[in-house]
Every structure is written in C-alpha cells, then in structure tokens.
Amino acid sequence: MAPHDSVTEYWAGFGSKVRRQVKGLANPFFHPFLFVFEIFQWLADIIFSPTPPGPSEHLSRPKVAVIGAGITGVTSAAHCVGHGFDVAIFEAGDKNSLGGIWSKVNNTSSLQIHSFMYRFHPSVKWDHGYPDRQQIISQVKQVWDRYGLDMRTKFNTKVDKIYQDEKGRWIVNNPANGRFEGVVAAIGTCGDPKMPKMDGMEKYKNKIYHSSQLTGVDAKDKTMIVIGGGASAVEALEYASEEGASKIYILSRSDKWIIPRNWVIDILLSLNIWGQETIFSFIPETLLKKFFYRDLQDLAPNDKGVFQDTPMVNSDVMDKLRSGEAEWVRCDIETFTETGILVNKRDKGVPKGGPGRHVNIEGDMIVMATGYKRPQLDFLPEDCFTEPYGPPNWYLQTFPPQHPSISAINCTYLSAIGTVGNWHIGIYTRILLMFLVDPLTRPSTFWMERWIDMTKVLKATAPTGAFDFFTYLELLWWFSFCVTVNPFRWKWAFFVFFGLGYALPKHIVAAEDKVRNGMGHSKAAEGSRDVGTSF
C-alpha cells in the first residue's frame, strides 16, 4: 500500500470514529451537563489513552507480571501494554472474576461517588453519573479487550510466591510462567465475604445472607435487619429499597461519617493536602452536620473526625432514615433469637460495650454487612515486611523499600477520601515503568526509607498512623515530590503524569548510557532492574 493510501485510510478511520462518537452524544439543550461530560470523556480517550498494540506486534520493553484481574490489575496492564511493555496477568479466579470485587457484588450495587471520580482508565466512557455493576464490569471488559489482555491473562492461577533468579528477574510461582523485570500487585482490599460467627445464629429460623449475595433474594414487603454500618450496609440498603422491603434496620456498633453523594463536596473534602485532621477540620464537619445531617445530627460521630476514616458516600441513607423506611440503631449484638436479634441499644457517646438497654429487633431476614476478608500480600518476598517499613509504610505507599521493581497498587491503603481510580493507577504504573528503564531515577532502599520517615514526621500529629489515612491531594503531593526531588526524573514528568512523551526521555536514557558506559558503569538495560542507586 502506498504511503498516501495509508494516510488516507487513517484519516478516514479517524473521521468515522469521530462521527460515531458525535452521533452518540446527549442533546446539549436537554442534557447540557451530560453533553459536556461526554465531550470530556471523548477527549480524554483521544489524548490520554495509550495506543493498543497490533495483534502480532512484538513488545520488546521489560516484561511486567500483574497479580490480579480486577479494575487495578486490568488498568495497570493496559497502561503497560499501551507503552510497549509486555505483561502477564495472573488471576486466582475464573473468567467470571474479571473486574475484581465488582464481579462479586449484587446487581443493584452502583457507584457511591460520581463517575467523574471513577475514571480508572482514559478510555472509560460512562453513560451517567452513578453507573451500576453491569456497566462497570462492561467498561473493565472493554479495556481488557481493547489492549489484547485476553491473550495475556492466566485465569485459575493463584500466586503463592514470587522470587528472583540469579539475574534479579522475577519468577511467579515457577519458571514455567516466565521471567519478569517488574511486578504489579493488584489484589485489592476486598477478598472473600466475611461471615463472622455470632452468638445464637443457629437459633434464627429464617435465612442469613451476606450483603454481597442478595441478587435473586425476595425482600418485597419484608423486614430486613442489616448488621454493620459501612459501605456493605449501603449495598444491602440499596438492594432492600430496590426490592421493596417494608422496613430496614441498620445495626451499627459505632457512628460513621456519611457525606453527600455530590461530586463537588467530595472533591472539596479530598483537597485536604495534609491528609489528616487539622485545626480547620471543624469547618467541613460543622457544615456537614448543619446542612446535610440537619435533624439527624445525633448520627454524626463525636469521637473521630471526617479525616480519620473512609466515610460512607450516600445521600439516600438520610432520605430513608427521615421517611422511616430505615432505622439506624447504635448498639452491641447480644445474641440472635428465633425471630431476630437481641441488642444492647446505647445512647450517643456511650462506648462499645457500655451501658444501654436490651431491645429485641425482629425481622424476616438478616443481612451480614460485615465486609470482606482482606487479601494478603504474603506472596511477596519476606524482606518486603521488615519493620518498621512494612505495608502500608512503603515508598509512595506502594513500593517496598527493598524492591523498587514492585508496586502494590490499591492494596495497601486502609482509609482515604478521594477518587477511587481516577488517574493514580496510571501514575503508579508509569512510575514503575520509569524505574524499570532508567536506573538514574530508581531510588535506593536508603532514600525510600527516608521519604517514609519524612512523611511520618509531617503527619506526626495525625490521630491515625501516617499512612493509615490520606486524601487525594496528599497523594498528588507524593507524586509531585517523587518527580521533582530527583532531576533525572524531570524528563519523565509528562510521561508519568499524563502518559505522554515516552520517546523523548527514552532517547535521553540512551544518551546517558554512553556516559555511563564510558565511566565503567552498566547500561540501563543491563543488570538487575530491582537495584536502586538514586534518590
């Protein structure tokens, strides 16, 4: 094919793609905000999505092992492949596990934060503000298919260990799975459903469910008792309301901050760069109590601030409590009975296990909103857990100080306020790729530990551990500091933050290779990519 024909074909295909996108846009007169959002999504895809490789294209850059095929694993792998790094994804479950925790929840489950704050890959395109489980899974599969990850995913492959060969390359389980220069651990924070045993459960005459296993359960005109007051309780509440339950009791041992399902407020709260309670925290807390809780201020915590734990993001909870459809009960579970649960109902301010009064709450069904078991990172090398630098006390919270070629993305944090997958998955992945190809950017164990120590000093007054809670602006500060503190990383700034301009810093690395070679040092592509000597 002549070059002219090739260019013509490219622009014809591009024009066709534009026409399809424009045709599918919302009417700007009837839905102006949705129209602007769709334009934004379209531009983000065109500008920031790395180009998928061709079916037969050989990816010659360092190979990366990705552990887990949830949102983080699929997104990280897509970024790697789009920038020319080959990957292999290892997923313990079958193909139905694609999408991680979203493959396990109820069909009625949906995003609690606005989808603008849940853009886990630039190519993601949401139809509305709060997509449900089905659309989230469909977007994960879209990314998975688009970047040819179906041929690079090994399902039903549980990772028991990773270790290094004599050249410093990573082996996953055994050498038959290949050798890798880098590892992304993307196992998330939610594993199998957690079903704790409680006193008298065997007495209850009706069924007991976990909050994630309600699809198909008949709740119409029934009284549902929900044990737990976190995100899983919201999941159960959504299902009960959708199915037409007559009454919902939420039994919670402690009060938990609830913030509105409003993207403006959620973003403002995530802009606390200190990532902790400060002398100014009373301002958003007072405003939330006055304008959001209003007549339900008794439910707002007095013993902890909004910047100490991940808040519930839901406005419907308040509406259902006000209407009487749901009732929030602050209590301790005493025992199950034949018809419900006997609780010790406590007044506000009385600690767990404190004095109260016995109340028997009766229900047609009981839902355990007790969350999920946390997946463990014990397949990583033993030295990743050396105190006091075990997770989450790692470099940028994801890189174990002993191994800059490992990044445990979205599986070491405890609590946070901010977006769930908007931008930072790509940044973490590209920092790892930068470390793999440019030894002058790769930090040594000493300097990674000093950054951890510095962060602990900066957050010494925090009521939680330094890395137990963070906000999204604090996370962006970590990224900015990481890039700016080392002059050899400056050339990578556009690549790290936006996924643009990989070629320029790579050419500079090639030029630096000549200098290193002349000084008797190994080239960037030689030696272990897991040894850091920079800062």
XYZ file of N, CA and C in Angstrom, residues 140-227:
264
model
N -14.654 -2.490 32.298
C -13.433 -3.258 32.565
C -13.151 -4.197 31.391
N -14.172 -4.879 30.913
C -14.006 -5.807 29.789
C -13.614 -5.068 28.511
N -14.142 -3.851 28.358
C -13.779 -3.034 27.196
C -12.287 -2.747 27.171
N -11.736 -2.364 28.328
C -10.290 -2.096 28.422
C -9.508 -3.390 28.190
N -9.967 -4.462 28.788
C -9.310 -5.773 28.683
C -9.234 -6.229 27.230
N -10.334 -6.076 26.498
C -10.367 -6.477 25.081
C -9.547 -5.533 24.210
N -9.686 -4.244 24.464
C -9.052 -3.240 23.612
C -7.529 -3.391 23.595
N -6.947 -3.778 24.717
C -5.486 -3.870 24.810
C -4.978 -5.310 24.688
N -5.835 -6.179 24.183
C -5.402 -7.544 23.911
C -4.976 -8.319 25.142
N -5.607 -8.024 26.277
C -5.200 -8.670 27.523
C -5.781 -10.072 27.665
N -6.736 -10.426 26.794
C -7.289 -11.779 26.842
C -6.212 -12.826 26.570
N -5.269 -12.479 25.696
C -4.182 -13.408 25.367
C -3.058 -13.362 26.399
N -3.160 -12.444 27.346
C -2.085 -12.261 28.320
C -2.550 -12.536 29.747
N -3.740 -13.132 29.897
C -4.297 -13.395 31.226
C -4.357 -14.888 31.499
N -3.865 -15.266 32.664
C -3.914 -16.667 33.100
C -4.894 -16.776 34.263
N -6.093 -17.277 33.955
C -7.099 -17.451 34.994
C -6.821 -18.734 35.784
N -7.502 -18.856 36.929
C -7.352 -20.027 37.803
C -5.885 -20.268 38.174
N -5.151 -19.166 38.343
C -3.731 -19.260 38.685
C -3.470 -18.446 39.953
N -3.515 -19.109 41.080
C -3.250 -18.435 42.352
C -1.745 -18.250 42.518
N -1.345 -17.053 42.886
C 0.067 -16.764 43.096
C 0.427 -17.043 44.547
N 1.313 -17.984 44.745
C 1.750 -18.360 46.098
C 3.053 -17.682 46.489
N 3.894 -17.391 45.494
C 5.172 -16.751 45.805
C 5.754 -16.122 44.554
N 6.531 -15.087 44.752
C 7.373 -14.555 43.689
C 8.785 -14.461 44.240
N 9.741 -14.784 43.424
C 11.133 -14.765 43.864
C 12.017 -14.430 42.663
N 13.274 -14.145 42.927
C 14.184 -13.684 41.887
C 15.154 -14.784 41.465
N 15.504 -14.761 40.163
C 16.545 -15.668 39.691
C 17.903 -15.009 39.899
N 18.944 -15.632 39.380
C 20.299 -15.132 39.626
C 20.556 -13.779 38.967
N 19.708 -13.392 38.000
C 19.880 -12.102 37.331
C 18.956 -11.027 37.885
N 18.238 -11.351 38.942
C 17.357 -10.366 39.555
C 15.997 -10.271 38.904
N 15.675 -11.184 37.990
C 14.357 -11.175 37.355
C 13.356 -11.934 38.219
N 12.090 -11.521 38.138
C 11.067 -12.100 38.995
C 10.466 -13.359 38.376
N 10.271 -14.366 39.208
C 9.602 -15.601 38.811
C 8.317 -15.715 39.633
N 7.204 -15.953 38.941
C 5.902 -16.083 39.590
C 5.561 -17.562 39.727
N 5.537 -18.055 40.949
C 5.282 -19.470 41.283
C 6.419 -20.378 40.838
N 6.660 -20.474 39.515
C 7.731 -21.329 38.998
C 8.203 -20.800 37.652
N 9.381 -21.197 37.195
C 9.952 -20.651 35.950
C 9.093 -20.898 34.707
N 8.174 -21.865 34.774
C 7.332 -22.141 33.609
C 6.446 -20.953 33.235
N 6.209 -20.062 34.193
C 5.383 -18.884 33.917
C 6.173 -17.721 33.331
N 7.469 -17.911 33.128
C 8.289 -16.862 32.544
C 9.051 -16.073 33.587
N 9.786 -15.086 33.096
C 10.562 -14.211 33.968
C 10.188 -12.761 33.678
N 10.206 -11.947 34.745
C 9.687 -10.590 34.636
C 10.644 -9.600 35.293
N 10.702 -8.413 34.689
C 11.538 -7.347 35.263
C 10.800 -6.559 36.332
N 9.477 -6.524 36.266
C 8.694 -5.773 37.244
C 7.452 -6.532 37.662
N 6.876 -6.122 38.804
C 5.675 -6.764 39.329
C 4.695 -5.692 39.801
N 3.431 -5.833 39.389
C 2.345 -5.019 39.931
C 1.445 -5.948 40.728
N 1.383 -5.735 42.040
C 0.453 -6.486 42.890
C -0.845 -5.696 42.944
N -1.915 -6.272 42.388
C -3.194 -5.565 42.298
C -4.313 -6.449 42.841
N -4.131 -6.923 44.064
C -5.088 -7.868 44.637
C -6.223 -7.176 45.384
N -6.171 -5.835 45.474
C -7.242 -5.089 46.102
C -7.286 -5.234 47.609
N -8.394 -4.773 48.182
C -8.574 -4.833 49.640
C -9.771 -5.691 50.032
N -10.509 -6.205 49.042
C -11.706 -6.996 49.323
C -11.579 -8.380 48.693
N -11.497 -9.403 49.545
C -11.417 -10.775 49.065
C -12.748 -11.492 49.218
N -12.740 -12.624 49.880
C -13.965 -13.389 50.094
C -14.850 -12.697 51.133
N -16.168 -12.883 51.046
C -17.071 -12.288 52.041
C -16.718 -12.728 53.459
N -16.811 -11.786 54.377
C -16.510 -12.076 55.780
C -17.818 -12.371 56.519
N -17.950 -13.587 57.040
C -19.163 -14.006 57.756
C -18.796 -14.434 59.174
N -18.650 -13.483 60.085
C -18.259 -13.850 61.453
C -19.350 -14.652 62.160
N -18.919 -15.561 63.004
C -19.859 -16.336 63.814
C -20.284 -15.505 65.025
N -21.576 -15.423 65.258
C -22.099 -14.671 66.391
C -22.968 -15.571 67.253
N -23.092 -15.174 68.497
C -23.818 -15.988 69.466
C -25.279 -16.185 69.043
N -25.708 -17.439 69.021
C -27.110 -17.759 68.778
C -27.550 -17.753 67.329
N -26.619 -17.672 66.376
C -27.013 -17.611 64.969
C -27.866 -18.815 64.568
N -27.575 -19.952 65.172
C -28.304 -21.177 64.815
C -29.760 -21.133 65.281
N -30.095 -20.225 66.197
C -31.474 -20.129 66.694
C -32.409 -19.471 65.677
N -31.847 -18.584 64.860
C -32.694 -17.800 63.954
C -33.360 -18.717 62.932
N -34.673 -18.606 62.805
C -35.428 -19.565 61.999
C -35.422 -19.244 60.513
N -35.096 -18.014 60.141
C -35.059 -17.647 58.723
C -33.619 -17.621 58.218
N -33.434 -17.192 56.986
C -32.105 -17.242 56.375
C -31.263 -16.026 56.730
N -29.953 -16.259 56.758
C -28.973 -15.195 56.987
C -28.110 -15.094 55.727
N -27.960 -13.868 55.205
C -27.227 -13.650 53.960
C -26.044 -12.725 54.196
N -25.067 -12.790 53.287
C -24.038 -11.754 53.247
C -24.522 -10.651 52.310
N -24.111 -9.431 52.568
C -24.619 -8.281 51.799
C -24.292 -8.356 50.313
N -23.272 -9.129 49.939
C -22.885 -9.218 48.529
C -23.603 -10.345 47.796
N -24.438 -11.106 48.514
C -25.056 -12.295 47.918
C -26.578 -12.224 47.959
N -27.104 -11.045 47.637
C -28.548 -10.827 47.728
C -29.267 -10.941 46.392
N -28.551 -10.922 45.289
C -29.205 -10.973 43.976
C -30.135 -12.183 43.892
N -31.396 -11.929 43.570
C -32.380 -13.006 43.464
C -33.132 -13.292 44.744
N -32.727 -12.670 45.860
C -33.394 -12.900 47.147
C -34.655 -12.029 47.218
N -35.768 -12.623 47.597
C -37.041 -11.913 47.691
C -37.097 -11.108 48.998
N -37.134 -9.781 48.855
C -37.204 -8.914 50.033
C -38.468 -8.070 50.052
N -39.349 -8.264 49.089
C -40.554 -7.435 48.979
C -41.445 -7.582 50.213
N -41.804 -6.424 50.775
C -42.703 -6.331 51.937
C -42.152 -7.052 53.165
N -40.835 -7.227 53.222
C -40.221 -7.903 54.359
C -39.405 -6.924 55.199
N -39.197 -7.302 56.448
C -38.342 -6.514 57.341
C -36.932 -7.085 57.289
N -35.978 -6.244 56.932
C -34.584 -6.674 56.804
C -33.759 -6.072 57.933
N -32.999 -6.918 58.595
C -32.053 -6.455 59.617
C -30.645 -6.520 59.035
N -29.958 -5.388 59.007
C -28.612 -5.296 58.447
C -27.622 -5.108 59.588
N -26.684 -6.021 59.716
C -25.654 -5.918 60.751
C -24.407 -5.289 60.132
